Short mmCIF file of N, CA and C in Angstrom, two decimals:
data_model
loop_
_atom_site.label_atom_id
_atom_site.label_comp_id
_atom_site.label_asym_id
_atom_site.label_seq_id
_atom_site.Cartn_x
_atom_site.Cartn_y
_atom_site.Cartn_z
N VAL A 1393 115.27 85.65 102.37
CA VAL A 1393 114.84 84.42 103.02
C VAL A 1393 113.57 83.89 102.37
N TYR A 1394 112.61 84.77 102.06
CA TYR A 1394 111.35 84.31 101.51
C TYR A 1394 111.53 83.60 100.17
N GLY A 1395 112.51 84.03 99.36
CA GLY A 1395 112.76 83.37 98.09
C GLY A 1395 113.16 81.92 98.25
N ALA A 1396 113.91 81.63 99.30
CA ALA A 1396 114.34 80.25 99.55
C ALA A 1396 113.17 79.36 99.93
N LEU A 1397 112.11 79.93 100.42
CA LEU A 1397 110.96 79.14 100.85
C LEU A 1397 110.10 78.68 99.69
N SER A 1398 110.25 79.27 98.53
CA SER A 1398 109.38 78.93 97.41
C SER A 1398 109.54 77.48 96.96
N GLY A 1399 110.67 76.85 97.28
CA GLY A 1399 110.88 75.46 96.93
C GLY A 1399 110.30 74.48 97.93
N LEU A 1400 109.84 74.97 99.06
CA LEU A 1400 109.28 74.13 100.11
C LEU A 1400 107.87 73.71 99.71
N ARG A 1401 107.65 72.43 99.52
CA ARG A 1401 106.36 71.93 99.02
C ARG A 1401 105.69 71.02 100.05
N VAL A 1402 105.40 71.57 101.20
CA VAL A 1402 104.68 70.83 102.23
C VAL A 1402 103.52 71.70 102.73
N PRO A 1403 102.41 71.09 103.09
CA PRO A 1403 101.31 71.87 103.64
C PRO A 1403 101.74 72.60 104.90
N THR A 1404 101.52 73.89 104.93
CA THR A 1404 101.95 74.73 106.04
C THR A 1404 100.82 75.66 106.43
N LEU A 1405 100.56 75.77 107.71
CA LEU A 1405 99.57 76.70 108.21
C LEU A 1405 100.32 77.87 108.85
N VAL A 1406 100.18 79.04 108.26
CA VAL A 1406 100.78 80.26 108.80
C VAL A 1406 99.69 80.94 109.61
N SER A 1407 99.92 81.12 110.89
CA SER A 1407 98.90 81.75 111.73
C SER A 1407 99.46 82.99 112.42
N ALA A 1408 98.56 83.92 112.67
CA ALA A 1408 98.93 85.18 113.33
C ALA A 1408 97.68 85.79 113.95
N VAL A 1409 97.89 86.77 114.79
CA VAL A 1409 96.76 87.54 115.33
C VAL A 1409 96.66 88.86 114.58
N ASP A 1410 95.46 89.40 114.52
CA ASP A 1410 95.24 90.58 113.69
C ASP A 1410 95.81 91.87 114.27
N GLN A 1411 96.08 91.89 115.57
CA GLN A 1411 96.64 93.09 116.18
C GLN A 1411 97.89 92.73 116.98
N ASP A 1412 98.80 92.01 116.35
CA ASP A 1412 100.03 91.54 117.00
C ASP A 1412 100.84 92.72 117.51
N ASP A 1413 101.36 92.58 118.74
CA ASP A 1413 102.15 93.66 119.32
C ASP A 1413 103.62 93.58 118.92
N LEU A 1414 104.03 92.54 118.17
CA LEU A 1414 105.42 92.42 117.72
C LEU A 1414 105.58 92.56 116.21
N PHE A 1415 104.61 92.05 115.44
CA PHE A 1415 104.72 92.06 113.99
C PHE A 1415 103.48 92.67 113.35
N THR A 1416 103.68 93.37 112.24
CA THR A 1416 102.52 93.85 111.50
C THR A 1416 101.91 92.68 110.74
N ILE A 1417 100.71 92.85 110.24
CA ILE A 1417 100.03 91.79 109.50
C ILE A 1417 100.77 91.46 108.20
N ASP A 1418 101.62 92.36 107.74
CA ASP A 1418 102.39 92.10 106.52
C ASP A 1418 103.34 90.91 106.66
N SER A 1419 103.85 90.66 107.85
CA SER A 1419 104.81 89.56 108.05
C SER A 1419 104.19 88.19 107.75
N PRO A 1420 103.08 87.82 108.39
CA PRO A 1420 102.51 86.51 108.06
C PRO A 1420 101.97 86.44 106.64
N VAL A 1421 101.47 87.54 106.12
CA VAL A 1421 100.98 87.55 104.74
C VAL A 1421 102.13 87.28 103.77
N SER A 1422 103.27 87.92 103.99
CA SER A 1422 104.45 87.70 103.14
C SER A 1422 104.94 86.25 103.24
N LEU A 1423 104.95 85.71 104.44
CA LEU A 1423 105.36 84.33 104.63
C LEU A 1423 104.41 83.38 103.89
N HIS A 1424 103.14 83.63 104.02
CA HIS A 1424 102.13 82.82 103.32
C HIS A 1424 102.32 82.87 101.81
N ARG A 1425 102.57 84.02 101.28
CA ARG A 1425 102.78 84.17 99.83
C ARG A 1425 104.05 83.47 99.37
N ALA A 1426 105.04 83.37 100.23
CA ALA A 1426 106.31 82.74 99.87
C ALA A 1426 106.24 81.21 99.90
N LEU A 1427 105.29 80.67 100.62
CA LEU A 1427 105.16 79.22 100.77
C LEU A 1427 104.03 78.72 99.85
N PRO A 1428 104.37 78.02 98.78
CA PRO A 1428 103.38 77.62 97.79
C PRO A 1428 102.24 76.75 98.33
N GLU A 1429 102.49 75.94 99.33
CA GLU A 1429 101.47 75.03 99.86
C GLU A 1429 100.89 75.51 101.19
N SER A 1430 100.89 76.83 101.41
CA SER A 1430 100.46 77.33 102.72
C SER A 1430 99.03 77.85 102.70
N ARG A 1431 98.51 77.92 103.90
CA ARG A 1431 97.24 78.58 104.17
C ARG A 1431 97.52 79.63 105.23
N LEU A 1432 96.73 80.70 105.20
CA LEU A 1432 96.90 81.79 106.15
C LEU A 1432 95.70 81.82 107.08
N ALA A 1433 95.95 81.82 108.38
CA ALA A 1433 94.90 81.90 109.39
C ALA A 1433 95.17 83.12 110.27
N ILE A 1434 94.29 84.10 110.19
CA ILE A 1434 94.42 85.30 111.03
C ILE A 1434 93.38 85.19 112.14
N LEU A 1435 93.87 85.16 113.36
CA LEU A 1435 93.01 85.05 114.54
C LEU A 1435 92.80 86.42 115.17
N PRO A 1436 91.64 86.65 115.76
CA PRO A 1436 91.45 87.91 116.47
C PRO A 1436 92.29 87.91 117.75
N GLY A 1437 93.01 88.99 117.96
CA GLY A 1437 93.82 89.08 119.17
C GLY A 1437 94.80 90.24 119.12
N LYS A 1438 95.30 90.60 120.30
CA LYS A 1438 96.20 91.74 120.41
C LYS A 1438 97.57 91.37 120.93
N ARG A 1439 97.78 90.14 121.31
CA ARG A 1439 99.06 89.73 121.88
C ARG A 1439 99.70 88.68 120.99
N HIS A 1440 101.02 88.69 120.92
CA HIS A 1440 101.75 87.79 120.04
C HIS A 1440 101.64 86.32 120.47
N ALA A 1441 101.61 86.05 121.74
CA ALA A 1441 101.62 84.67 122.24
C ALA A 1441 100.30 83.96 121.96
N LEU A 1442 100.39 82.72 121.45
CA LEU A 1442 99.19 81.97 121.10
C LEU A 1442 98.32 81.62 122.31
N GLN A 1443 98.89 81.59 123.49
CA GLN A 1443 98.06 81.27 124.65
C GLN A 1443 97.04 82.36 124.95
N ASN A 1444 97.16 83.50 124.28
CA ASN A 1444 96.23 84.61 124.49
C ASN A 1444 95.09 84.63 123.48
N VAL A 1445 95.06 83.68 122.55
CA VAL A 1445 93.97 83.64 121.57
C VAL A 1445 92.93 82.64 122.02
N ASP A 1446 91.78 82.68 121.37
CA ASP A 1446 90.72 81.71 121.65
C ASP A 1446 91.19 80.35 121.15
N LEU A 1447 91.48 79.46 122.07
CA LEU A 1447 92.04 78.16 121.70
C LEU A 1447 91.07 77.31 120.91
N ASN A 1448 89.77 77.50 121.08
CA ASN A 1448 88.79 76.77 120.28
C ASN A 1448 88.90 77.17 118.82
N VAL A 1449 89.07 78.45 118.56
CA VAL A 1449 89.22 78.93 117.19
C VAL A 1449 90.52 78.41 116.59
N LEU A 1450 91.60 78.48 117.36
CA LEU A 1450 92.90 77.99 116.88
C LEU A 1450 92.84 76.49 116.61
N ALA A 1451 92.27 75.73 117.51
CA ALA A 1451 92.17 74.28 117.33
C ALA A 1451 91.34 73.94 116.10
N THR A 1452 90.27 74.66 115.87
CA THR A 1452 89.44 74.43 114.69
C THR A 1452 90.22 74.69 113.41
N MET A 1453 91.00 75.75 113.38
CA MET A 1453 91.80 76.06 112.20
C MET A 1453 92.85 74.98 111.94
N ILE A 1454 93.49 74.51 112.99
CA ILE A 1454 94.51 73.47 112.84
C ILE A 1454 93.86 72.16 112.37
N LEU A 1455 92.74 71.79 112.97
CA LEU A 1455 92.06 70.56 112.56
C LEU A 1455 91.61 70.63 111.10
N ARG A 1456 91.07 71.75 110.69
CA ARG A 1456 90.65 71.90 109.29
C ARG A 1456 91.84 71.82 108.35
N HIS A 1457 92.93 72.41 108.75
CA HIS A 1457 94.14 72.38 107.91
C HIS A 1457 94.56 70.94 107.64
N PHE A 1458 94.62 70.12 108.67
CA PHE A 1458 95.06 68.74 108.50
C PHE A 1458 93.98 67.84 107.90
N ALA A 1459 92.72 68.14 108.18
CA ALA A 1459 91.63 67.34 107.61
C ALA A 1459 91.54 67.53 106.10
N ASP A 1460 91.77 68.75 105.65
CA ASP A 1460 91.71 69.05 104.22
C ASP A 1460 92.93 68.56 103.47
N ARG A 1461 94.02 68.39 104.17
CA ARG A 1461 95.28 67.98 103.56
C ARG A 1461 95.86 66.82 104.36
N PRO A 1462 95.37 65.63 104.12
CA PRO A 1462 95.86 64.49 104.90
C PRO A 1462 97.36 64.27 104.70
N LEU A 1463 97.99 63.81 105.75
CA LEU A 1463 99.42 63.52 105.67
C LEU A 1463 99.66 62.35 104.74
N LYS A 1464 100.70 62.44 103.95
CA LYS A 1464 101.04 61.35 103.04
C LYS A 1464 101.84 60.31 103.80
N ASN A 1465 101.57 59.06 103.52
CA ASN A 1465 102.31 57.98 104.15
C ASN A 1465 103.61 57.79 103.37
N THR A 1466 104.72 58.08 103.99
CA THR A 1466 106.01 57.97 103.31
C THR A 1466 106.72 56.67 103.64
N ARG A 1467 106.14 55.85 104.48
CA ARG A 1467 106.76 54.57 104.83
C ARG A 1467 106.55 53.57 103.71
N GLN A 1468 107.54 52.76 103.52
CA GLN A 1468 107.42 51.69 102.53
C GLN A 1468 107.18 50.39 103.28
N THR A 1469 106.27 49.62 102.76
CA THR A 1469 105.95 48.35 103.39
C THR A 1469 106.87 47.26 102.83
N ALA A 1470 107.36 46.45 103.72
CA ALA A 1470 108.23 45.34 103.29
C ALA A 1470 107.40 44.30 102.55
N PRO A 1471 107.95 43.70 101.50
CA PRO A 1471 107.19 42.68 100.73
C PRO A 1471 106.95 41.43 101.55
#
C-alpha cells in the first residue's frame, strides 16, 4: 500500500500520539516516508483518539501546516 502512495503529490499532515495504544510509532513514520509531500506531527499522548490530545497543540500544528503550504487555486476564471 505504501508504494502506491509515492505518486500522491499533495501536502499531507500525518499526525499521531507518541504512546498510541493501537499503533506503534513506526506506522505514522512509515506513512510519512511514503508520502513525498507530507509532514509528520507527533503529539504527546497515550490514547489513539485525537480528542484526548492537547487541542491547542494539535490546532497549532494544523495551522502551521496550512500556513506554510497555501492551498493552490485550481479554479479557472472565465474571460
